[in-house]
Amino acid sequence: MPLKLTLRKNEKILIGNAVLQNGDGKSEFVVLNHVPVLREKDIMTEDAADTVAKKIYYTILNMYVTPEQERSFHKFYFLLLKQLLVLPLGDEGLDLMMETSEYIIAGDHYKALKSCRKLIDYEAEVMSHGE
């Protein structure tokens, strides 16, 4: 299924292993084959991964953009899940962890990233109440 993208002025996007930057105007194009596609706002650097949930997101991101190396990230992913389990996340946090993991098992890393974004928000909310 083709993916139609509209990029804002100067917006960056990752397609496969290439980072592209749009020019001075809005542009539209269609990606016809199945490759990892991430908008600039969905990309996280290792330095920005400063919480357990963000480290999980960064790990899933690496699984998504380098599918040939996905298995090498599994051990780290599960170690991070263990760290998250000791936090007081409650049922909602556990549900988000399960949802994210189910997407990974199904091979849908893009949806796993979207689910993990909710987990990041939830972790931030829970941790802000503990301060």
mmCIF file of C-alpha atoms in Angstrom:
data_model
loop_
_atom_site.group_PDB
_atom_site.id
_atom_site.type_symbol
_atom_site.label_atom_id
_atom_site.label_comp_id
_atom_site.label_asym_id
_atom_site.label_seq_id
_atom_site.Cartn_x
_atom_site.Cartn_y
_atom_site.Cartn_z
ATOM 1 C CA MET A 1 0.000 0.000 0.000
ATOM 2 C CA PRO A 2 1.551 3.343 -1.046
ATOM 3 C CA LEU A 3 2.247 5.951 1.629
ATOM 4 C CA LYS A 4 1.446 9.563 0.724
ATOM 5 C CA LEU A 5 3.506 12.145 2.614
ATOM 6 C CA THR A 6 3.202 15.891 2.843
ATOM 7 C CA LEU A 7 6.273 17.658 4.151
ATOM 8 C CA ARG A 8 6.367 21.137 5.621
ATOM 9 C CA LYS A 9 9.004 23.670 4.665
ATOM 10 C CA ASN A 10 12.489 22.385 5.623
ATOM 11 C CA GLU A 11 11.035 19.296 7.370
ATOM 12 C CA LYS A 12 13.356 16.288 7.581
ATOM 13 C CA ILE A 13 12.300 12.693 7.070
ATOM 14 C CA LEU A 14 13.992 9.317 7.229
ATOM 15 C CA ILE A 15 13.171 6.948 4.377
ATOM 16 C CA GLY A 16 15.008 3.651 4.551
ATOM 17 C CA ASN A 17 18.570 4.628 5.435
ATOM 18 C CA ALA A 18 18.379 8.081 3.864
ATOM 19 C CA VAL A 19 17.597 11.340 5.659
ATOM 20 C CA LEU A 20 15.918 13.819 3.333
ATOM 21 C CA GLN A 21 15.180 17.487 3.932
ATOM 22 C CA ASN A 22 12.397 19.327 2.186
ATOM 23 C CA GLY A 23 13.099 22.654 0.504
ATOM 24 C CA ASP A 24 11.492 26.045 0.972
ATOM 25 C CA GLY A 25 7.933 24.990 0.219
ATOM 26 C CA LYS A 26 5.424 22.314 1.077
ATOM 27 C CA SER A 27 5.793 19.149 -0.989
ATOM 28 C CA GLU A 28 3.938 15.890 -1.442
ATOM 29 C CA PHE A 29 5.222 12.547 -2.604
ATOM 30 C CA VAL A 30 4.350 8.870 -2.419
ATOM 31 C CA VAL A 31 6.538 6.037 -1.134
ATOM 32 C CA LEU A 32 5.630 3.018 -3.248
ATOM 33 C CA ASN A 33 7.553 0.253 -1.508
ATOM 34 C CA HIS A 34 7.778 -0.955 2.107
ATOM 35 C CA VAL A 35 10.668 0.823 3.857
ATOM 36 C CA PRO A 36 11.038 2.467 7.261
ATOM 37 C CA VAL A 37 9.645 6.012 7.164
ATOM 38 C CA LEU A 38 9.914 8.427 10.089
ATOM 39 C CA ARG A 39 9.174 12.114 10.309
ATOM 40 C CA GLU A 40 11.649 14.352 12.096
ATOM 41 C CA LYS A 41 9.346 14.629 15.127
ATOM 42 C CA ASP A 42 9.368 10.825 15.563
ATOM 43 C CA ILE A 43 13.160 10.465 15.566
ATOM 44 C CA MET A 44 14.903 10.318 18.935
ATOM 45 C CA THR A 45 18.646 10.466 19.496
ATOM 46 C CA GLU A 46 20.444 8.287 22.029
ATOM 47 C CA ASP A 47 21.244 11.397 24.098
ATOM 48 C CA ALA A 48 17.554 12.327 24.272
ATOM 49 C CA ALA A 49 16.664 8.857 25.617
ATOM 50 C CA ASP A 50 16.996 9.907 29.264
ATOM 51 C CA THR A 51 14.260 7.761 30.854
ATOM 52 C CA VAL A 52 13.578 4.040 30.724
ATOM 53 C CA ALA A 53 10.547 4.461 28.428
ATOM 54 C CA LYS A 54 12.559 6.718 26.105
ATOM 55 C CA LYS A 55 15.356 4.134 26.009
ATOM 56 C CA ILE A 56 12.748 1.553 25.021
ATOM 57 C CA TYR A 57 11.551 3.897 22.261
ATOM 58 C CA TYR A 58 15.122 4.378 21.036
ATOM 59 C CA THR A 59 15.627 0.601 21.000
ATOM 60 C CA ILE A 60 12.433 0.048 18.989
ATOM 61 C CA LEU A 61 13.495 2.841 16.648
ATOM 62 C CA ASN A 62 16.709 0.938 15.950
ATOM 63 C CA MET A 63 14.733 -2.261 15.338
ATOM 64 C CA TYR A 64 12.565 -0.367 12.851
ATOM 65 C CA VAL A 65 15.298 1.350 10.854
ATOM 66 C CA THR A 66 17.675 -1.648 10.808
ATOM 67 C CA PRO A 67 15.370 -4.663 10.472
ATOM 68 C CA GLU A 68 18.277 -6.922 9.532
ATOM 69 C CA GLN A 69 19.684 -6.323 13.040
ATOM 70 C CA GLU A 70 16.393 -6.419 14.948
ATOM 71 C CA ARG A 71 17.240 -9.531 16.973
ATOM 72 C CA SER A 72 20.389 -7.907 18.326
ATOM 73 C CA PHE A 73 18.182 -5.325 20.085
ATOM 74 C CA HIS A 74 15.817 -7.842 21.737
ATOM 75 C CA LYS A 75 17.994 -8.562 24.781
ATOM 76 C CA PHE A 76 18.409 -4.854 25.517
ATOM 77 C CA TYR A 77 14.655 -4.322 25.009
ATOM 78 C CA PHE A 78 13.777 -6.991 27.577
ATOM 79 C CA LEU A 79 16.314 -5.651 30.077
ATOM 80 C CA LEU A 80 14.673 -2.227 29.765
ATOM 81 C CA LEU A 81 11.216 -3.743 30.261
ATOM 82 C CA LYS A 82 12.463 -5.291 33.508
ATOM 83 C CA GLN A 83 13.632 -1.845 34.651
ATOM 84 C CA LEU A 84 10.251 -0.370 33.777
ATOM 85 C CA LEU A 85 8.434 -3.083 35.748
ATOM 86 C CA VAL A 86 9.934 -1.860 39.025
ATOM 87 C CA LEU A 87 8.490 1.622 38.512
ATOM 88 C CA PRO A 88 5.033 2.329 39.967
ATOM 89 C CA LEU A 89 3.290 2.396 36.580
ATOM 90 C CA GLY A 90 0.108 0.532 37.530
ATOM 91 C CA ASP A 91 -2.238 -1.301 35.196
ATOM 92 C CA GLU A 92 -2.259 1.361 32.479
ATOM 93 C CA GLY A 93 1.528 1.267 32.246
ATOM 94 C CA LEU A 94 1.522 -2.525 32.090
ATOM 95 C CA ASP A 95 -1.127 -2.433 29.363
ATOM 96 C CA LEU A 96 1.001 -0.019 27.312
ATOM 97 C CA MET A 97 4.070 -2.221 27.786
ATOM 98 C CA MET A 98 2.057 -5.243 26.627
ATOM 99 C CA GLU A 99 0.617 -3.385 23.630
ATOM 100 C CA THR A 100 4.069 -2.197 22.579
ATOM 101 C CA SER A 101 5.520 -5.698 22.917
ATOM 102 C CA GLU A 102 2.654 -7.230 20.924
ATOM 103 C CA TYR A 103 3.375 -4.863 18.033
ATOM 104 C CA ILE A 104 7.042 -5.849 18.125
ATOM 105 C CA ILE A 105 6.145 -9.552 18.093
ATOM 106 C CA ALA A 106 3.834 -8.897 15.133
ATOM 107 C CA GLY A 107 6.691 -7.129 13.326
ATOM 108 C CA ASP A 108 4.912 -3.767 13.251
ATOM 109 C CA HIS A 109 7.611 -1.557 14.694
ATOM 110 C CA TYR A 110 5.976 1.655 13.503
ATOM 111 C CA LYS A 111 2.893 0.927 15.630
ATOM 112 C CA ALA A 112 5.195 -0.155 18.477
ATOM 113 C CA LEU A 113 6.806 3.299 18.327
ATOM 114 C CA LYS A 114 3.400 4.990 18.457
ATOM 115 C CA SER A 115 2.387 2.844 21.429
ATOM 116 C CA CYS A 116 5.691 3.558 23.155
ATOM 117 C CA ARG A 117 5.079 7.315 22.758
ATOM 118 C CA LYS A 118 1.996 6.819 24.952
ATOM 119 C CA LEU A 119 4.159 4.892 27.419
ATOM 120 C CA ILE A 120 6.669 7.773 27.504
ATOM 121 C CA ASP A 121 3.864 10.245 28.250
ATOM 122 C CA TYR A 122 2.426 7.966 30.924
ATOM 123 C CA GLU A 123 5.846 7.420 32.535
ATOM 124 C CA ALA A 124 6.376 11.207 32.669
ATOM 125 C CA GLU A 125 2.954 11.704 34.259
ATOM 126 C CA VAL A 126 3.535 9.003 36.905
ATOM 127 C CA MET A 127 7.052 10.206 37.711
ATOM 128 C CA SER A 128 5.917 13.839 38.047
ATOM 129 C CA HIS A 129 3.495 12.782 40.819
ATOM 130 C CA GLY A 130 6.342 11.138 42.712
ATOM 131 C CA GLU A 131 8.496 14.265 42.873
#
